[in-house]
């Protein structure tokens, strides 16, 4: 190989510079390598007309744009604030900053649409996906994959790209037991399973499972799609019972960057099967369907809880630390939780009309055993609160409200949304193990105090623990961050700013990374973070998101995608490229 390349170099600059610029940067409109209109139109023909060239969704609000329309604009402005509207749109994302605020649906902002893909394959089957992938590979066009556009790291949208939109890949199949393709005829995975096309969203999956007295390990928001959720790992109210969503996967159908439509499972293409379950979205291929394990429904118990104190109470942070330190014990009792640590907090839900320093959230307990009731759950939560506040009589008010639902869906249906969208923002996060939560409560209190922006606070999700530690992914293991296997808490911080307010964005991002997230990194230096809900420019992202799985993931990426057809940041194998003036180029 070395000889061939030095020969090419010797042979002359003209050939070299042509070949070089084609492989140096991905094609962009206006560059000589961008496919001609005729070539795009041929792609459209092979796709039976399923190629879209959408104008930016906010364009209808801009008098300078050809499709300006006052009525459509009102509809877009309303939809913009909900996650489901963005999921139903071919290119939109729930956070504005991922299209670089290039067409906010308000006429006072500019609208260039530069942050959006140029073309979209509105895929309805694996072959549509394959045609898009082949075209991108053969023409050096940047390729992205959009399911719902919910990604907090902007991985589902890019300028100057072709996008594969998986939303209309539909279909659900239920199985009493499942035999992965290519396994021996006598091999059967016992128990219920569901095959879901990759356009499936959580609400639909949960609902259809519920109709059959089944439940799944599914995400908090009804509009999240299986594609990004499962490939990132996927935590759930039920992950501390059954493991991560990626741990439930029995088989996938995937279109590889090379254009092969493969079925991967524990018997065939086992490396790909391992990598896709946790190794991240839009990296190893485009998932077209996935088969997951389902569980018999059980009763589902919840307790809504609140602790409040006067703003500035000295004891507040040590009470918070004490509560968090009891999370591993709550986990042992079968309890999971989504909780929020917020100073200077007001809430209509809790009838709090002047600021308090608060801690609130929902604690959950599936009724797997007769003694696991809303009463036993409430008793456990009350005990935690009593222990934490015992040294500070009269300073803290607590509130709990226990409810029992016939199944998970009973809780999920009224509590999965509607979710707000249309903001500019970033997340930071850290997975916390038992050591971080129990060893030094002074350090724990200080870390959360530093990590919590006033009035916004930090989130502490008890979604790791037993289920994730004891999970038995098919084939022995998967690519889920090894830090998850030690984690009890996934702690999340968010910051926001107004569109195009670069100064505030820079300030907020610096605080998010350098202060808030850094405090949690220091608290748990040998842990990591959850790729789907994390700071996009996390230092040493390779090991922060994938721990000691990274090197194997990189090998598998190189094997299946030597062309880097799929690229996103911070995704496995993305090191060799950078975005320069909206064009993706080799470093
Ligand atoms: C309101 C809200 C609530 C959330 N709650 C939870 C939660 O409870 N638990 C949890 O674990 N996470 C949660 N998340 C995070 C969620 O897992 C991520 O946002 C995830 O990336 C969403 O996947 P998506 O397919 O819906 O989104 P997209 O933005 O469409 O995709 C995300 C990533 O996956 C890729 N991708 C999507 N589909 C495919 C496919 N078919 N094949 C290959 N790659 C694909 C995209 O290219 C992108 O890289 C939540 C997010 C939001 C916005
Ligand atoms: C693709 O073809 C369909 C049907 O002919 C047409 O409606 C659509 O506008 C075409 N897409 C593009 C990007 O030209
Ligand atoms: C995003 O927009 C800002 C302001 O218009 C511009 O300066 C910057 O170059 C843009 N960045 C990208 C990546 O397009
Ligand atoms: C995408 O395809 C689906 C299924 O055929 C269709 O219902 C939908 O209208 C298409 N979307 C767009 C924006 O063309
Ligand atoms: C679900 O369980 C209920 C109550 O036990 C039962 O009546 C119903 O027939 C079950 N439905 C299915 C589809 O099994
Ligand atoms: C909220 O609290 C106020 C003052 O304590 C009380 O008057 C009011 O009834 C409460 N509202 C609700 C909805 O509980
Ligand atoms: C749930 O049941 C298990 C098994 O019996 C028991 O160990 C645990 O303490 C129970 N937890 C609660 C909160 O009821
Ligand atoms: C307790 O929670 C249930 C379910 O969310 C709700 O319907 C009920 O109103 C709550 N009770 C009180 C006293 O807030
Ligand atoms: C606990 O953490 C605090 C604050 O970081 C530190 O000062 C103290 O030395 C630690 N204690 C122990 C025993 O490590
Ligand atoms: C984020 O913070 C870390 C630790 O302080 C620092 O090393 C890194 O450079 C920061 N990253 C960015 C993008 O500012």
Coordinates of C-alpha atoms in Angstrom, one line a residue, residues 164-489:
X164 CA -32.4 9.2 6.1
X165 CA -35.7 9.8 7.9
X166 CA -36.8 6.6 9.6
X167 CA -40.1 8.0 11.0
X168 CA -42.3 6.1 8.4
X169 CA -40.6 2.7 8.9
X170 CA -43.7 1.3 10.7
X171 CA -44.8 -2.0 12.0
X172 CA -45.0 -4.1 15.2
X173 CA -45.0 -7.8 15.6
X174 CA -45.6 -9.7 18.8
X175 CA -44.0 -13.1 19.6
X176 CA -44.7 -15.6 22.4
X177 CA -41.0 -16.8 22.0
X178 CA -38.3 -15.9 19.6
X179 CA -35.8 -17.7 17.4
X180 CA -33.1 -15.4 16.1
X181 CA -32.3 -15.9 12.4
X182 CA -29.3 -18.2 11.8
X183 CA -29.5 -19.9 15.1
X184 CA -30.0 -23.6 15.2
X185 CA -33.6 -24.8 14.7
X186 CA -33.9 -26.0 18.2
X187 CA -32.7 -22.6 19.7
X188 CA -35.6 -20.5 21.1
X189 CA -35.5 -17.5 23.4
X190 CA -38.3 -18.1 25.8
X191 CA -40.8 -15.4 26.7
X192 CA -42.6 -12.6 24.9
X193 CA -40.8 -10.5 22.4
X194 CA -41.7 -7.6 20.1
X195 CA -40.3 -6.7 16.7
X196 CA -40.6 -3.0 16.1
X197 CA -39.7 -1.1 12.9
X198 CA -37.3 1.7 13.8
X199 CA -39.8 4.5 13.3
X200 CA -41.6 3.2 16.4
X201 CA -41.9 5.7 19.3
X202 CA -42.2 4.9 23.0
X203 CA -45.8 5.8 23.4
X204 CA -47.0 3.4 20.7
X205 CA -44.7 0.6 21.8
X206 CA -45.8 0.9 25.4
X207 CA -49.4 1.1 24.5
X208 CA -49.4 -1.9 22.2
X209 CA -47.5 -3.9 24.8
X210 CA -50.1 -2.9 27.4
X211 CA -52.9 -4.1 25.2
X212 CA -51.3 -7.6 25.4
X213 CA -50.6 -7.4 29.2
X214 CA -46.9 -6.8 28.5
X215 CA -44.5 -4.1 29.5
X216 CA -41.2 -3.0 28.0
X217 CA -38.1 -1.2 29.2
X218 CA -39.0 2.1 27.6
X219 CA -38.0 5.8 27.9
X220 CA -39.5 8.6 29.9
X221 CA -40.9 10.5 27.0
X222 CA -43.6 9.1 24.7
X223 CA -42.1 10.6 21.6
X224 CA -38.6 9.2 21.9
X225 CA -37.9 6.8 19.1
X226 CA -36.4 3.3 19.4
X227 CA -33.5 4.1 17.0
X228 CA -31.5 6.6 19.1
X229 CA -32.8 5.3 22.4
X230 CA -31.7 1.7 22.1
X231 CA -28.4 2.4 20.3
X232 CA -27.4 4.8 23.1
X233 CA -28.3 2.3 25.9
X234 CA -31.7 3.5 27.0
X235 CA -32.6 4.0 30.7
X236 CA -36.1 3.6 32.0
X237 CA -38.2 3.5 35.2
X238 CA -37.9 -0.2 34.7
X239 CA -34.1 -0.4 34.0
X240 CA -33.3 -0.9 37.7
X241 CA -35.5 -3.9 37.5
X242 CA -34.7 -5.4 34.1
X243 CA -31.6 -3.6 32.8
X244 CA -31.1 -1.1 30.0
X245 CA -33.2 -1.0 26.9
X246 CA -30.1 -2.2 24.9
X247 CA -29.9 -5.2 27.2
X248 CA -33.4 -6.4 26.0
X249 CA -32.4 -6.5 22.3
X250 CA -32.7 -10.0 20.8
X251 CA -32.1 -9.1 17.1
X252 CA -31.7 -6.2 14.8
X253 CA -32.1 -5.5 11.1
X254 CA -29.7 -2.9 9.9
X255 CA -28.5 -1.4 6.6
X256 CA -24.8 -1.2 6.9
X257 CA -22.7 1.7 5.5
X258 CA -21.7 -0.7 2.7
X259 CA -25.4 -1.1 1.7
X260 CA -26.0 -4.6 3.0
X261 CA -29.3 -5.3 4.7
X262 CA -28.2 -7.6 7.6
X263 CA -29.9 -9.4 10.4
X264 CA -27.6 -9.4 13.4
X265 CA -28.0 -11.3 16.6
X266 CA -26.1 -13.7 18.9
X267 CA -25.7 -16.3 16.0
X268 CA -24.7 -14.1 13.1
X269 CA -22.9 -10.8 12.6
X270 CA -22.3 -10.9 16.3
X271 CA -19.8 -8.1 16.3
X272 CA -22.3 -5.7 14.8
X273 CA -25.0 -7.0 17.2
X274 CA -22.6 -6.2 20.1
X275 CA -21.7 -2.7 18.9
X276 CA -25.2 -1.4 18.0
X277 CA -26.5 -2.2 21.5
X278 CA -25.0 0.9 23.3
X279 CA -22.3 1.9 20.8
X280 CA -24.4 4.9 19.6
X281 CA -26.8 5.9 16.8
X282 CA -25.8 6.6 13.2
X283 CA -22.4 4.9 13.5
X284 CA -22.6 1.3 12.5
X285 CA -25.5 1.5 10.1
X286 CA -29.2 2.5 9.9
X287 CA -31.4 0.3 12.1
X288 CA -34.6 -0.7 10.3
X289 CA -36.1 -2.9 12.9
X290 CA -35.3 -4.3 16.3
X291 CA -36.7 -7.2 18.3
X292 CA -36.8 -6.7 22.1
X293 CA -37.8 -8.8 25.1
X294 CA -41.0 -7.9 26.8
X295 CA -42.2 -8.7 30.3
X296 CA -45.5 -9.7 31.8
X297 CA -47.2 -6.6 33.2
X298 CA -47.3 -6.0 36.9
X299 CA -48.9 -3.4 39.1
X300 CA -46.9 -0.2 39.1
X301 CA -46.7 2.0 42.3
X302 CA -45.5 5.6 42.5
X303 CA -45.0 8.2 45.2
X304 CA -44.8 11.8 44.3
X305 CA -42.7 13.5 46.9
X306 CA -41.4 16.9 48.0
X307 CA -39.1 18.2 50.6
X308 CA -39.1 22.0 51.1
X309 CA -37.2 24.5 53.2
X310 CA -36.8 28.2 53.4
X311 CA -34.4 29.6 50.7
X312 CA -30.8 29.6 51.9
X313 CA -31.3 27.1 54.8
X314 CA -27.8 25.9 55.8
X315 CA -28.8 22.3 56.2
X316 CA -30.3 22.0 52.7
X317 CA -27.3 20.6 50.9
X318 CA -26.5 18.1 53.7
X319 CA -30.1 16.9 53.6
X320 CA -29.8 16.4 49.8
X321 CA -26.6 14.5 50.2
X322 CA -28.1 12.3 52.8
X323 CA -31.1 11.5 50.6
X324 CA -28.8 10.6 47.6
X325 CA -26.6 8.5 49.8
X326 CA -29.7 6.3 50.5
X327 CA -30.3 5.6 46.8
X328 CA -28.3 2.4 46.8
X329 CA -30.5 1.1 49.7
X330 CA -33.7 2.2 47.8
X331 CA -32.4 0.3 44.8
X332 CA -32.1 -2.8 47.0
X333 CA -35.8 -2.5 47.8
X334 CA -36.7 -2.5 44.1
X335 CA -37.3 1.3 43.9
X336 CA -36.3 3.6 41.1
X337 CA -36.8 7.4 40.9
X338 CA -36.7 10.6 38.8
X339 CA -35.8 13.4 41.2
X340 CA -35.0 17.1 41.0
X341 CA -32.8 19.2 43.3
X342 CA -33.8 22.8 42.9
X343 CA -33.0 25.8 45.0
X344 CA -35.1 29.0 44.6
X345 CA -38.0 26.8 43.3
X346 CA -41.6 27.6 42.6
X347 CA -44.2 25.1 41.3
X348 CA -47.9 25.3 40.3
X349 CA -48.1 21.5 40.6
X350 CA -47.1 21.7 44.3
X351 CA -48.9 25.0 44.9
X352 CA -45.6 26.7 45.7
X353 CA -46.0 30.4 45.0
X354 CA -43.0 31.9 46.6
X355 CA -39.4 30.4 46.2
X356 CA -38.3 27.5 48.4
X357 CA -35.2 25.3 48.3
X358 CA -36.8 22.1 47.2
X359 CA -36.3 18.5 46.3
X360 CA -39.0 16.7 44.5
X361 CA -39.8 13.9 42.1
X362 CA -41.3 10.6 41.6
X363 CA -40.3 7.3 43.3
X364 CA -41.4 4.1 41.6
X365 CA -41.8 0.4 42.5
X366 CA -43.2 -2.3 40.2
X367 CA -45.4 -4.7 42.0
X368 CA -43.3 -7.7 41.4
X369 CA -43.8 -9.2 44.8
X370 CA -47.0 -9.1 46.9
X371 CA -45.3 -6.9 49.5
X372 CA -44.3 -4.4 46.9
X373 CA -47.2 -2.0 47.2
X374 CA -47.7 1.8 47.1
X375 CA -47.9 1.6 50.9
X376 CA -44.5 -0.1 51.2
X377 CA -43.1 2.4 48.7
X378 CA -44.4 5.4 50.6
X379 CA -43.1 4.0 53.9
X380 CA -39.6 3.6 52.4
X381 CA -39.6 7.2 50.9
X382 CA -40.9 8.6 54.2
X383 CA -38.1 6.8 56.1
X384 CA -35.5 8.3 53.8
X385 CA -36.8 11.8 54.3
X386 CA -37.1 11.3 58.1
X387 CA -33.5 10.0 58.3
X388 CA -32.2 12.9 56.2
X389 CA -34.0 15.6 58.1
X390 CA -33.8 14.1 61.7
X391 CA -31.0 16.5 62.7
X392 CA -32.9 19.6 61.7
X393 CA -36.3 19.5 63.4
X394 CA -38.9 22.0 62.2
X395 CA -36.8 23.2 59.2
X396 CA -38.1 20.9 56.5
X397 CA -41.6 20.2 55.3
X398 CA -42.2 16.9 53.5
X399 CA -45.1 15.7 51.3
X400 CA -45.8 12.4 49.7
X401 CA -48.7 11.1 47.6
X402 CA -48.9 7.4 46.8
X403 CA -50.7 6.0 43.8
X404 CA -51.0 2.5 42.5
X405 CA -51.6 1.7 38.8
X406 CA -52.8 -1.6 37.3
X407 CA -49.7 -1.6 35.0
X408 CA -46.8 0.5 33.8
X409 CA -49.0 2.0 31.1
X410 CA -51.4 3.3 33.7
X411 CA -48.7 5.5 35.1
X412 CA -47.0 6.2 31.7
X413 CA -50.0 7.3 29.7
X414 CA -50.8 10.5 31.8
X415 CA -47.1 11.1 32.6
X416 CA -45.1 10.9 29.4
X417 CA -45.7 14.4 28.1
X418 CA -46.5 16.6 26.3
X419 CA -42.9 17.6 26.3
X420 CA -41.7 21.1 25.6
X421 CA -39.4 21.8 22.7
X422 CA -38.1 24.6 20.5
X423 CA -35.5 25.9 23.0
X424 CA -31.7 26.4 22.6
X425 CA -29.8 24.3 25.2
X426 CA -27.2 21.8 26.2
X427 CA -27.0 19.0 28.7
X428 CA -24.2 17.8 31.0
X429 CA -24.3 14.6 33.0
X430 CA -22.5 12.0 35.0
X431 CA -23.1 8.5 36.2
X432 CA -22.6 8.1 39.9
X433 CA -21.6 4.8 41.6
X434 CA -22.0 3.7 45.2
X435 CA -18.7 5.2 46.2
X436 CA -19.6 8.7 44.9
X437 CA -23.0 8.5 46.7
X438 CA -22.0 7.1 50.1
X439 CA -18.3 7.6 50.8
X440 CA -18.0 11.3 51.6
X441 CA -21.3 13.1 52.1
X442 CA -19.5 16.5 52.5
X443 CA -18.0 16.0 49.0
X444 CA -21.4 14.8 47.7
X445 CA -23.2 17.9 49.1
X446 CA -20.5 20.2 47.7
X447 CA -20.6 18.6 44.3
X448 CA -24.3 19.0 43.9
X449 CA -24.2 22.5 45.3
X450 CA -21.7 23.5 42.7
X451 CA -23.5 21.5 39.9
X452 CA -26.9 23.1 40.4
X453 CA -27.7 26.3 38.6
X454 CA -30.0 28.5 40.7
X455 CA -33.7 28.0 39.9
X456 CA -32.9 25.2 37.5
X457 CA -31.0 22.7 39.6
X458 CA -29.8 19.2 38.9
X459 CA -31.6 16.0 38.3
X460 CA -30.8 12.7 40.0
X461 CA -32.3 9.7 38.3
X462 CA -32.1 6.4 40.2
X463 CA -32.2 4.3 37.0
X464 CA -29.1 2.1 37.4
X465 CA -28.6 -0.3 40.1
X466 CA -29.5 -4.0 40.4
X467 CA -31.2 -4.4 37.0
X468 CA -28.4 -2.8 35.1
X469 CA -25.7 -4.6 37.1
X470 CA -27.3 -8.0 36.7
X471 CA -28.5 -7.7 33.2
X472 CA -27.7 -10.6 30.8
X473 CA -27.5 -9.2 27.3
X474 CA -27.8 -11.8 24.6
X475 CA -24.5 -13.1 23.4
X476 CA -22.9 -12.4 26.8
X477 CA -22.4 -8.6 26.6
X478 CA -23.0 -5.5 24.7
X479 CA -21.5 -2.1 24.1
X480 CA -23.3 -0.2 26.9
X481 CA -20.9 2.0 28.8
X482 CA -19.2 -0.1 31.4
X483 CA -19.8 2.8 33.9
X484 CA -23.5 2.0 33.7
X485 CA -22.8 -1.4 35.3
X486 CA -21.6 0.3 38.4
X487 CA -24.0 3.3 38.4
X488 CA -27.0 3.9 40.6
X489 CA -27.6 7.5 39.6

